[in-house]
mmCIF file of C-alpha atoms in Angstrom:
data_model
loop_
_atom_site.group_PDB
_atom_site.id
_atom_site.type_symbol
_atom_site.label_atom_id
_atom_site.label_comp_id
_atom_site.label_asym_id
_atom_site.label_seq_id
_atom_site.Cartn_x
_atom_site.Cartn_y
_atom_site.Cartn_z
ATOM 1 C CA MET A 1 -15.233 4.820 -12.043
ATOM 2 C CA SER A 2 -12.180 5.675 -14.130
ATOM 3 C CA ALA A 3 -9.135 3.466 -14.253
ATOM 4 C CA MET A 4 -5.936 4.515 -12.490
ATOM 5 C CA ILE A 5 -2.301 3.885 -13.249
ATOM 6 C CA GLY A 6 -0.165 2.155 -10.633
ATOM 7 C CA ILE A 7 3.616 2.455 -10.717
ATOM 8 C CA ASP A 8 5.924 0.209 -8.696
ATOM 9 C CA ILE A 9 9.456 1.649 -8.693
ATOM 10 C CA GLY A 10 12.027 -0.902 -7.618
ATOM 11 C CA GLY A 11 15.795 -0.918 -7.558
ATOM 12 C CA THR A 12 16.005 -2.996 -10.744
ATOM 13 C CA LYS A 13 12.704 -2.491 -12.563
ATOM 14 C CA ILE A 14 9.769 -0.151 -12.985
ATOM 15 C CA ALA A 15 6.383 -1.869 -13.309
ATOM 16 C CA VAL A 16 3.415 0.162 -14.540
ATOM 17 C CA GLY A 17 -0.195 -0.939 -15.000
ATOM 18 C CA VAL A 18 -3.672 0.381 -15.682
ATOM 19 C CA VAL A 19 -5.950 -0.885 -12.907
ATOM 20 C CA ASP A 20 -9.740 -0.755 -12.704
ATOM 21 C CA GLU A 21 -11.834 -0.302 -9.561
ATOM 22 C CA ASN A 22 -11.973 -4.077 -9.024
ATOM 23 C CA GLY A 23 -8.195 -4.387 -8.827
ATOM 24 C CA THR A 24 -7.879 -5.914 -12.288
ATOM 25 C CA ILE A 25 -4.814 -4.957 -14.315
ATOM 26 C CA LEU A 26 -6.059 -4.014 -17.780
ATOM 27 C CA ALA A 27 -2.647 -3.398 -19.349
ATOM 28 C CA SER A 28 0.913 -3.266 -18.054
ATOM 29 C CA ARG A 29 4.508 -2.531 -18.975
ATOM 30 C CA ARG A 30 7.889 -3.140 -17.368
ATOM 31 C CA HIS A 31 11.166 -1.319 -17.834
ATOM 32 C CA PRO A 32 14.623 -1.628 -16.237
ATOM 33 C CA THR A 33 15.166 1.060 -13.618
ATOM 34 C CA PRO A 34 17.649 3.610 -14.990
ATOM 35 C CA SER A 35 20.673 3.784 -12.727
ATOM 36 C CA ASN A 36 22.409 6.770 -11.214
ATOM 37 C CA ASN A 37 20.074 9.429 -12.593
ATOM 38 C CA ARG A 38 16.836 10.370 -10.859
ATOM 39 C CA ASP A 39 15.556 12.356 -13.835
ATOM 40 C CA ASP A 40 15.936 9.301 -16.072
ATOM 41 C CA ILE A 41 13.640 7.414 -13.689
ATOM 42 C CA ILE A 42 11.028 10.165 -13.956
ATOM 43 C CA ASP A 43 11.344 10.170 -17.752
ATOM 44 C CA ALA A 44 10.962 6.375 -17.919
ATOM 45 C CA CYS A 45 7.846 6.472 -15.730
ATOM 46 C CA ALA A 46 6.332 9.293 -17.786
ATOM 47 C CA ALA A 47 6.967 7.463 -21.052
ATOM 48 C CA LEU A 48 5.301 4.294 -19.755
ATOM 49 C CA VAL A 49 2.346 6.293 -18.435
ATOM 50 C CA LYS A 50 1.869 7.979 -21.813
ATOM 51 C CA GLU A 51 2.063 4.662 -23.640
ATOM 52 C CA LEU A 52 -0.605 3.103 -21.436
ATOM 53 C CA SER A 53 -2.872 6.142 -21.137
ATOM 54 C CA ASP A 54 -2.937 6.418 -24.925
ATOM 55 C CA GLU A 55 -4.492 2.929 -24.915
ATOM 56 C CA ILE A 56 -6.856 3.318 -21.949
ATOM 57 C CA PRO A 57 -8.121 6.607 -20.443
ATOM 58 C CA VAL A 58 -6.985 7.069 -16.835
ATOM 59 C CA ALA A 59 -7.819 9.584 -14.105
ATOM 60 C CA GLY A 60 -4.619 9.616 -12.079
ATOM 61 C CA ILE A 61 -1.458 7.906 -10.908
ATOM 62 C CA GLY A 62 -0.436 6.126 -7.715
ATOM 63 C CA VAL A 63 3.241 5.379 -7.149
ATOM 64 C CA GLY A 64 4.782 2.861 -4.769
ATOM 65 C CA ALA A 65 8.481 3.372 -4.062
ATOM 66 C CA ALA A 66 10.843 1.842 -1.527
ATOM 67 C CA GLY A 67 11.759 4.360 1.130
ATOM 68 C CA PHE A 68 10.257 6.918 3.473
ATOM 69 C CA VAL A 69 7.350 8.912 2.043
ATOM 70 C CA ASP A 70 6.173 12.102 3.753
ATOM 71 C CA ASP A 71 2.681 12.454 5.186
ATOM 72 C CA THR A 72 1.503 14.606 2.272
ATOM 73 C CA ARG A 73 2.123 11.645 -0.065
ATOM 74 C CA SER A 74 4.249 13.949 -2.206
ATOM 75 C CA ASN A 75 7.946 13.513 -1.491
ATOM 76 C CA ILE A 76 10.411 10.674 -1.064
ATOM 77 C CA ILE A 77 12.303 11.675 2.065
ATOM 78 C CA PHE A 78 14.881 8.916 1.731
ATOM 79 C CA ALA A 79 15.120 5.943 -0.640
ATOM 80 C CA PRO A 80 18.551 4.288 -0.379
ATOM 81 C CA ASN A 81 18.023 1.856 -3.264
ATOM 82 C CA LEU A 82 17.218 4.751 -5.595
ATOM 83 C CA ALA A 83 19.680 7.266 -4.118
ATOM 84 C CA TRP A 84 16.820 9.720 -3.486
ATOM 85 C CA THR A 85 16.771 12.261 -0.680
ATOM 86 C CA ASN A 86 13.940 14.795 -0.386
ATOM 87 C CA GLU A 87 12.805 13.983 -3.912
ATOM 88 C CA PRO A 88 9.620 15.880 -4.968
ATOM 89 C CA LEU A 89 8.383 12.894 -6.933
ATOM 90 C CA ARG A 90 4.706 13.852 -7.059
ATOM 91 C CA ASP A 91 5.347 17.297 -8.508
ATOM 92 C CA LYS A 92 7.802 15.983 -11.088
ATOM 93 C CA LEU A 93 5.450 13.249 -12.287
ATOM 94 C CA GLU A 94 2.467 15.571 -12.412
ATOM 95 C CA GLN A 95 4.486 18.008 -14.481
ATOM 96 C CA ALA A 96 5.695 15.242 -16.802
ATOM 97 C CA THR A 97 2.314 13.520 -17.272
ATOM 98 C CA GLY A 98 -0.360 16.111 -16.570
ATOM 99 C CA LEU A 99 -2.103 13.625 -14.260
ATOM 100 C CA PRO A 100 -2.811 13.965 -10.513
ATOM 101 C CA THR A 101 -0.377 11.759 -8.610
ATOM 102 C CA VAL A 102 0.070 10.373 -5.096
ATOM 103 C CA ILE A 103 3.142 8.667 -3.664
ATOM 104 C CA GLU A 104 3.143 5.725 -1.232
ATOM 105 C CA ASN A 105 5.716 3.464 0.318
ATOM 106 C CA ASP A 106 5.903 0.300 -1.797
ATOM 107 C CA ALA A 107 5.233 -2.061 1.118
ATOM 108 C CA ASN A 108 2.164 -0.027 2.069
ATOM 109 C CA ALA A 109 0.932 -0.215 -1.510
ATOM 110 C CA ALA A 110 1.358 -3.988 -1.660
ATOM 111 C CA ALA A 111 -0.326 -4.395 1.731
ATOM 112 C CA TRP A 112 -3.286 -2.299 0.609
ATOM 113 C CA ALA A 113 -3.691 -4.490 -2.466
ATOM 114 C CA GLU A 114 -3.850 -7.671 -0.384
ATOM 115 C CA PHE A 115 -6.330 -5.981 1.974
ATOM 116 C CA ARG A 116 -8.610 -4.728 -0.791
ATOM 117 C CA PHE A 117 -8.387 -7.470 -3.392
ATOM 118 C CA GLY A 118 -6.231 -10.339 -2.164
ATOM 119 C CA ALA A 119 -5.672 -12.663 0.772
ATOM 120 C CA ALA A 120 -7.048 -10.238 3.388
ATOM 121 C CA ARG A 121 -10.160 -9.152 1.520
ATOM 122 C CA GLY A 122 -13.032 -8.791 3.995
ATOM 123 C CA ALA A 123 -10.793 -8.285 7.033
ATOM 124 C CA SER A 124 -10.519 -4.962 8.884
ATOM 125 C CA ASN A 125 -7.327 -5.266 10.928
ATOM 126 C CA VAL A 126 -4.444 -6.726 8.979
ATOM 127 C CA ILE A 127 -0.658 -6.688 9.028
ATOM 128 C CA VAL A 128 1.083 -7.670 5.809
ATOM 129 C CA VAL A 129 4.627 -8.914 6.435
ATOM 130 C CA THR A 130 6.736 -8.751 3.290
ATOM 131 C CA VAL A 131 9.592 -11.213 3.638
ATOM 132 C CA GLY A 132 12.378 -10.640 1.133
ATOM 133 C CA THR A 133 16.011 -9.712 1.623
ATOM 134 C CA GLY A 134 14.724 -7.826 4.665
ATOM 135 C CA ILE A 135 11.269 -7.445 6.209
ATOM 136 C CA GLY A 136 8.836 -4.751 5.163
ATOM 137 C CA GLY A 137 5.185 -4.375 5.894
ATOM 138 C CA GLY A 138 1.967 -2.492 5.859
ATOM 139 C CA ILE A 139 -0.576 -2.092 8.646
ATOM 140 C CA ILE A 140 -4.337 -1.759 8.186
ATOM 141 C CA ILE A 141 -6.311 -0.739 11.289
ATOM 142 C CA ASP A 142 -10.115 -0.500 11.129
ATOM 143 C CA GLY A 143 -9.910 -0.485 7.346
ATOM 144 C CA GLN A 144 -7.429 2.402 7.180
ATOM 145 C CA LEU A 145 -3.779 2.331 6.173
ATOM 146 C CA LEU A 146 -1.684 3.291 9.189
ATOM 147 C CA ARG A 147 0.844 5.938 8.146
ATOM 148 C CA GLY A 148 1.737 7.426 11.521
ATOM 149 C CA SER A 149 3.551 10.649 12.304
ATOM 150 C CA ALA A 150 5.310 12.037 9.219
ATOM 151 C CA GLY A 151 4.243 8.930 7.273
ATOM 152 C CA PHE A 152 6.899 6.682 8.831
ATOM 153 C CA ALA A 153 4.696 3.910 10.270
ATOM 154 C CA GLY A 154 5.049 0.333 9.101
ATOM 155 C CA GLU A 155 8.824 -0.171 9.337
ATOM 156 C CA ILE A 156 8.166 -3.426 11.141
ATOM 157 C CA GLY A 157 11.428 -5.054 10.069
ATOM 158 C CA HIS A 158 13.194 -2.876 12.615
ATOM 159 C CA LEU A 159 11.391 -4.132 15.687
ATOM 160 C CA LYS A 160 14.037 -5.173 18.199
ATOM 161 C CA VAL A 161 13.707 -8.901 18.831
ATOM 162 C CA LYS A 162 17.126 -9.596 20.362
ATOM 163 C CA LEU A 163 19.154 -7.405 22.697
ATOM 164 C CA ASN A 164 22.643 -6.717 21.286
ATOM 165 C CA GLY A 165 21.863 -8.991 18.359
ATOM 166 C CA ARG A 166 23.114 -8.971 14.783
ATOM 167 C CA ARG A 167 24.006 -5.626 13.241
ATOM 168 C CA CYS A 168 21.324 -4.280 10.902
ATOM 169 C CA GLY A 169 21.731 -2.059 7.854
ATOM 170 C CA CYS A 170 19.700 0.601 9.670
ATOM 171 C CA GLY A 171 22.579 1.056 12.115
ATOM 172 C CA GLN A 172 20.919 -0.720 15.042
ATOM 173 C CA PHE A 173 21.325 -4.228 16.444
ATOM 174 C CA GLY A 174 18.891 -7.113 16.868
ATOM 175 C CA CYS A 175 16.271 -5.986 14.343
ATOM 176 C CA TRP A 176 13.573 -8.465 13.318
ATOM 177 C CA GLU A 177 14.684 -8.544 9.693
ATOM 178 C CA ARG A 178 18.114 -9.819 10.727
ATOM 179 C CA TYR A 179 16.407 -12.992 12.002
ATOM 180 C CA GLY A 180 13.242 -13.499 9.948
ATOM 181 C CA SER A 181 14.211 -12.613 6.368
ATOM 182 C CA GLY A 182 15.843 -14.037 3.266
ATOM 183 C CA ARG A 183 19.199 -12.738 4.428
ATOM 184 C CA ALA A 184 18.615 -14.460 7.763
ATOM 185 C CA LEU A 185 17.785 -17.719 5.975
ATOM 186 C CA VAL A 186 21.161 -17.669 4.225
ATOM 187 C CA HIS A 187 22.880 -16.734 7.490
ATOM 188 C CA GLU A 188 21.370 -19.793 9.183
ATOM 189 C CA ALA A 189 22.584 -22.041 6.359
ATOM 190 C CA HIS A 190 26.110 -20.612 6.416
ATOM 191 C CA GLU A 191 26.291 -21.041 10.176
ATOM 192 C CA LEU A 192 24.997 -24.601 10.006
ATOM 193 C CA ALA A 193 27.485 -25.509 7.272
ATOM 194 C CA GLN A 194 30.324 -24.009 9.286
ATOM 195 C CA TYR A 195 29.589 -25.868 12.509
ATOM 196 C CA ASP A 196 27.999 -29.086 11.213
ATOM 197 C CA ALA A 197 29.218 -29.704 7.671
ATOM 198 C CA PRO A 198 28.040 -33.349 7.529
ATOM 199 C CA ARG A 199 24.481 -32.274 8.326
ATOM 200 C CA ALA A 200 24.686 -29.509 5.701
ATOM 201 C CA LYS A 201 26.148 -31.851 3.072
ATOM 202 C CA ARG A 202 23.384 -31.341 0.478
ATOM 203 C CA LEU A 203 23.466 -27.568 0.839
ATOM 204 C CA ILE A 204 27.231 -27.545 0.364
ATOM 205 C CA GLU A 205 26.902 -29.794 -2.704
ATOM 206 C CA LEU A 206 24.380 -27.439 -4.316
ATOM 207 C CA ALA A 207 26.746 -24.528 -3.644
ATOM 208 C CA GLY A 208 29.560 -26.256 -5.535
ATOM 209 C CA GLY A 209 31.478 -27.238 -2.433
ATOM 210 C CA ASP A 210 31.907 -23.845 -0.769
ATOM 211 C CA PRO A 211 29.616 -23.299 2.241
ATOM 212 C CA LEU A 212 29.857 -19.525 1.825
ATOM 213 C CA ASP A 213 28.314 -19.824 -1.653
ATOM 214 C CA ILE A 214 25.041 -21.257 -0.317
ATOM 215 C CA THR A 215 22.140 -19.077 -1.508
ATOM 216 C CA GLY A 216 18.445 -18.877 -0.818
ATOM 217 C CA LEU A 217 17.754 -20.806 -4.020
ATOM 218 C CA HIS A 218 19.982 -23.648 -2.830
ATOM 219 C CA ILE A 219 18.152 -23.764 0.496
ATOM 220 C CA SER A 220 14.756 -23.792 -1.229
ATOM 221 C CA GLN A 221 15.835 -26.557 -3.606
ATOM 222 C CA ALA A 222 17.226 -28.696 -0.806
ATOM 223 C CA ALA A 223 14.107 -28.166 1.298
ATOM 224 C CA ALA A 224 11.924 -29.206 -1.644
ATOM 225 C CA GLU A 225 13.975 -32.409 -1.784
ATOM 226 C CA GLY A 226 13.238 -32.993 1.902
ATOM 227 C CA ASP A 227 16.721 -32.162 3.158
ATOM 228 C CA PRO A 228 16.536 -31.887 6.980
ATOM 229 C CA ALA A 229 19.185 -29.165 7.233
ATOM 230 C CA ALA A 230 17.407 -26.895 4.754
ATOM 231 C CA ILE A 231 14.071 -27.482 6.472
ATOM 232 C CA GLU A 232 15.730 -26.609 9.790
ATOM 233 C CA CYS A 233 16.863 -23.259 8.316
ATOM 234 C CA PHE A 234 13.315 -22.439 7.225
ATOM 235 C CA ASP A 235 12.027 -23.546 10.617
ATOM 236 C CA MET A 236 14.380 -21.165 12.415
ATOM 237 C CA VAL A 237 13.440 -18.200 10.224
ATOM 238 C CA GLY A 238 9.739 -19.037 10.504
ATOM 239 C CA THR A 239 10.059 -19.203 14.278
ATOM 240 C CA TRP A 240 11.563 -15.717 14.376
ATOM 241 C CA LEU A 241 8.753 -14.492 12.145
ATOM 242 C CA GLY A 242 6.221 -15.849 14.614
ATOM 243 C CA ILE A 243 7.976 -14.184 17.543
ATOM 244 C CA GLY A 244 7.828 -10.819 15.797
ATOM 245 C CA MET A 245 4.183 -11.331 14.893
ATOM 246 C CA ALA A 246 3.390 -12.046 18.540
ATOM 247 C CA ASP A 247 4.986 -8.725 19.499
ATOM 248 C CA LEU A 248 2.957 -6.906 16.849
ATOM 249 C CA SER A 249 -0.192 -8.652 18.075
ATOM 250 C CA ALA A 250 0.365 -7.345 21.593
ATOM 251 C CA VAL A 251 0.329 -3.771 20.280
ATOM 252 C CA LEU A 252 -2.073 -3.821 17.322
ATOM 253 C CA ALA A 253 -4.277 -6.922 17.776
ATOM 254 C CA PRO A 254 -4.689 -7.793 14.086
ATOM 255 C CA GLU A 255 -7.135 -10.463 13.059
ATOM 256 C CA MET A 256 -4.820 -11.589 10.284
ATOM 257 C CA PHE A 257 -1.205 -11.622 9.148
ATOM 258 C CA VAL A 258 -0.451 -11.965 5.449
ATOM 259 C CA LEU A 259 2.979 -13.323 4.518
ATOM 260 C CA ALA A 260 4.138 -11.776 1.250
ATOM 261 C CA GLY A 261 7.416 -11.350 -0.623
ATOM 262 C CA GLY A 262 9.809 -13.731 -2.330
ATOM 263 C CA VAL A 263 10.754 -15.785 0.719
ATOM 264 C CA SER A 264 7.079 -16.374 1.554
ATOM 265 C CA GLU A 265 6.846 -18.434 -1.642
ATOM 266 C CA ALA A 266 8.297 -21.234 0.480
ATOM 267 C CA GLY A 267 4.724 -21.593 1.744
ATOM 268 C CA GLU A 268 4.187 -24.000 4.616
ATOM 269 C CA LEU A 269 7.927 -24.324 5.239
ATOM 270 C CA LEU A 270 7.730 -20.792 6.612
ATOM 271 C CA ARG A 271 4.080 -20.461 7.591
ATOM 272 C CA ALA A 272 3.853 -23.532 9.833
ATOM 273 C CA PRO A 273 6.722 -22.625 12.204
ATOM 274 C CA ALA A 274 5.552 -19.003 12.196
ATOM 275 C CA ILE A 275 2.101 -20.066 13.403
ATOM 276 C CA ARG A 276 3.594 -22.269 16.126
ATOM 277 C CA ALA A 277 5.829 -19.475 17.412
ATOM 278 C CA LEU A 278 3.040 -16.903 17.215
ATOM 279 C CA LYS A 279 0.759 -19.068 19.333
ATOM 280 C CA ALA A 280 3.523 -19.880 21.825
ATOM 281 C CA ASN A 281 4.462 -16.229 22.351
ATOM 282 C CA LEU A 282 1.080 -14.507 22.064
ATOM 283 C CA THR A 283 0.219 -12.491 25.156
ATOM 284 C CA ALA A 284 -3.002 -13.511 26.945
ATOM 285 C CA GLN A 285 -3.206 -16.462 24.570
ATOM 286 C CA SER A 286 -5.865 -18.243 26.601
ATOM 287 C CA TYR A 287 -8.245 -15.299 26.381
ATOM 288 C CA ARG A 288 -7.985 -14.051 22.810
ATOM 289 C CA PRO A 289 -8.404 -15.470 19.315
ATOM 290 C CA ASN A 290 -5.238 -16.378 17.472
ATOM 291 C CA PRO A 291 -4.624 -14.173 14.440
ATOM 292 C CA LYS A 292 -4.859 -16.030 11.164
ATOM 293 C CA VAL A 293 -1.642 -16.368 9.169
ATOM 294 C CA VAL A 294 -2.188 -16.648 5.430
ATOM 295 C CA LEU A 295 -0.063 -16.397 2.299
ATOM 296 C CA ALA A 296 -0.383 -13.476 -0.099
ATOM 297 C CA THR A 297 -2.225 -14.130 -3.355
ATOM 298 C CA LEU A 298 -1.372 -11.196 -5.630
ATOM 299 C CA GLY A 299 2.347 -11.830 -6.063
ATOM 300 C CA ASN A 300 4.386 -9.284 -7.997
ATOM 301 C CA ASP A 301 1.255 -7.427 -9.111
ATOM 302 C CA ALA A 302 0.421 -6.243 -5.589
ATOM 303 C CA GLY A 303 2.532 -3.098 -5.813
ATOM 304 C CA ILE A 304 0.865 -1.896 -9.009
ATOM 305 C CA ILE A 305 -2.645 -2.737 -7.827
ATOM 306 C CA GLY A 306 -2.230 -1.169 -4.402
ATOM 307 C CA ALA A 307 -0.605 2.019 -5.685
ATOM 308 C CA ALA A 308 -3.372 2.520 -8.235
ATOM 309 C CA ASP A 309 -6.132 1.922 -5.692
ATOM 310 C CA LEU A 310 -4.554 4.253 -3.134
ATOM 311 C CA ALA A 311 -4.683 6.994 -5.752
ATOM 312 C CA ARG A 312 -8.473 6.829 -5.305
ATOM 313 C CA VAL A 313 -8.328 7.218 -1.504
#
């Protein structure tokens, strides 16, 4: 089977790779994402595709991009980080490269990679929870990627977990990503430092003395040192993750959750409290198996691998 090209278009970088049918990246390139000009992004992608396809023959292109993708896998309906609205990305890339192209949401692409080649290989019903600045995700049901009406399924970060809770960037209140994400981790640390500065002493030290300068890196460093306040912040975020996973389990009954994204690199600091909260809040817990909760294995390559493989589907 011919190799495919996977493209992962992010707000700061474009990652492109040639991927074989086993999910192995044969060659790859990275390029800063051009700012403020959508055509420059297309041109950069096309140039990277040409460079790689001159080295290794490919049969097509799969693209993962942050934002809403229509159900024809052709157009970016809205991508705030890229300032795209109703962007006919498939047609433009096909015209620029001469290769058949499909477009996917980036979280869906990464989830598909973990399902096919990574932590969830061999499972059939999987939810991949991507924990970064916010929460993204991809849902696999009976071995199929769940896209939903108009292709909008999988926006799990906007589950409502708290009535009249924190304001979310989506315009609503109480969304899951305002409590179980990297931004939420920093919020917990700022709040702790404000109300209990002695307990947050190490975090404040790492931030140079200003509690409002505490970052996720400071929290991770302090937690690695065994600082109780930093561990408490991870515990709170992990607990909220578990609560959201319990809600998803009630609707979709996955056999496995995969924690992916930058914040998930904290490993057991996040996974352990998530498992506890999932078990405590799981409906009919005495009569059903607990979903497994595992860490992603493909890292930053998941977007490329998943996009390329979805071009075959």
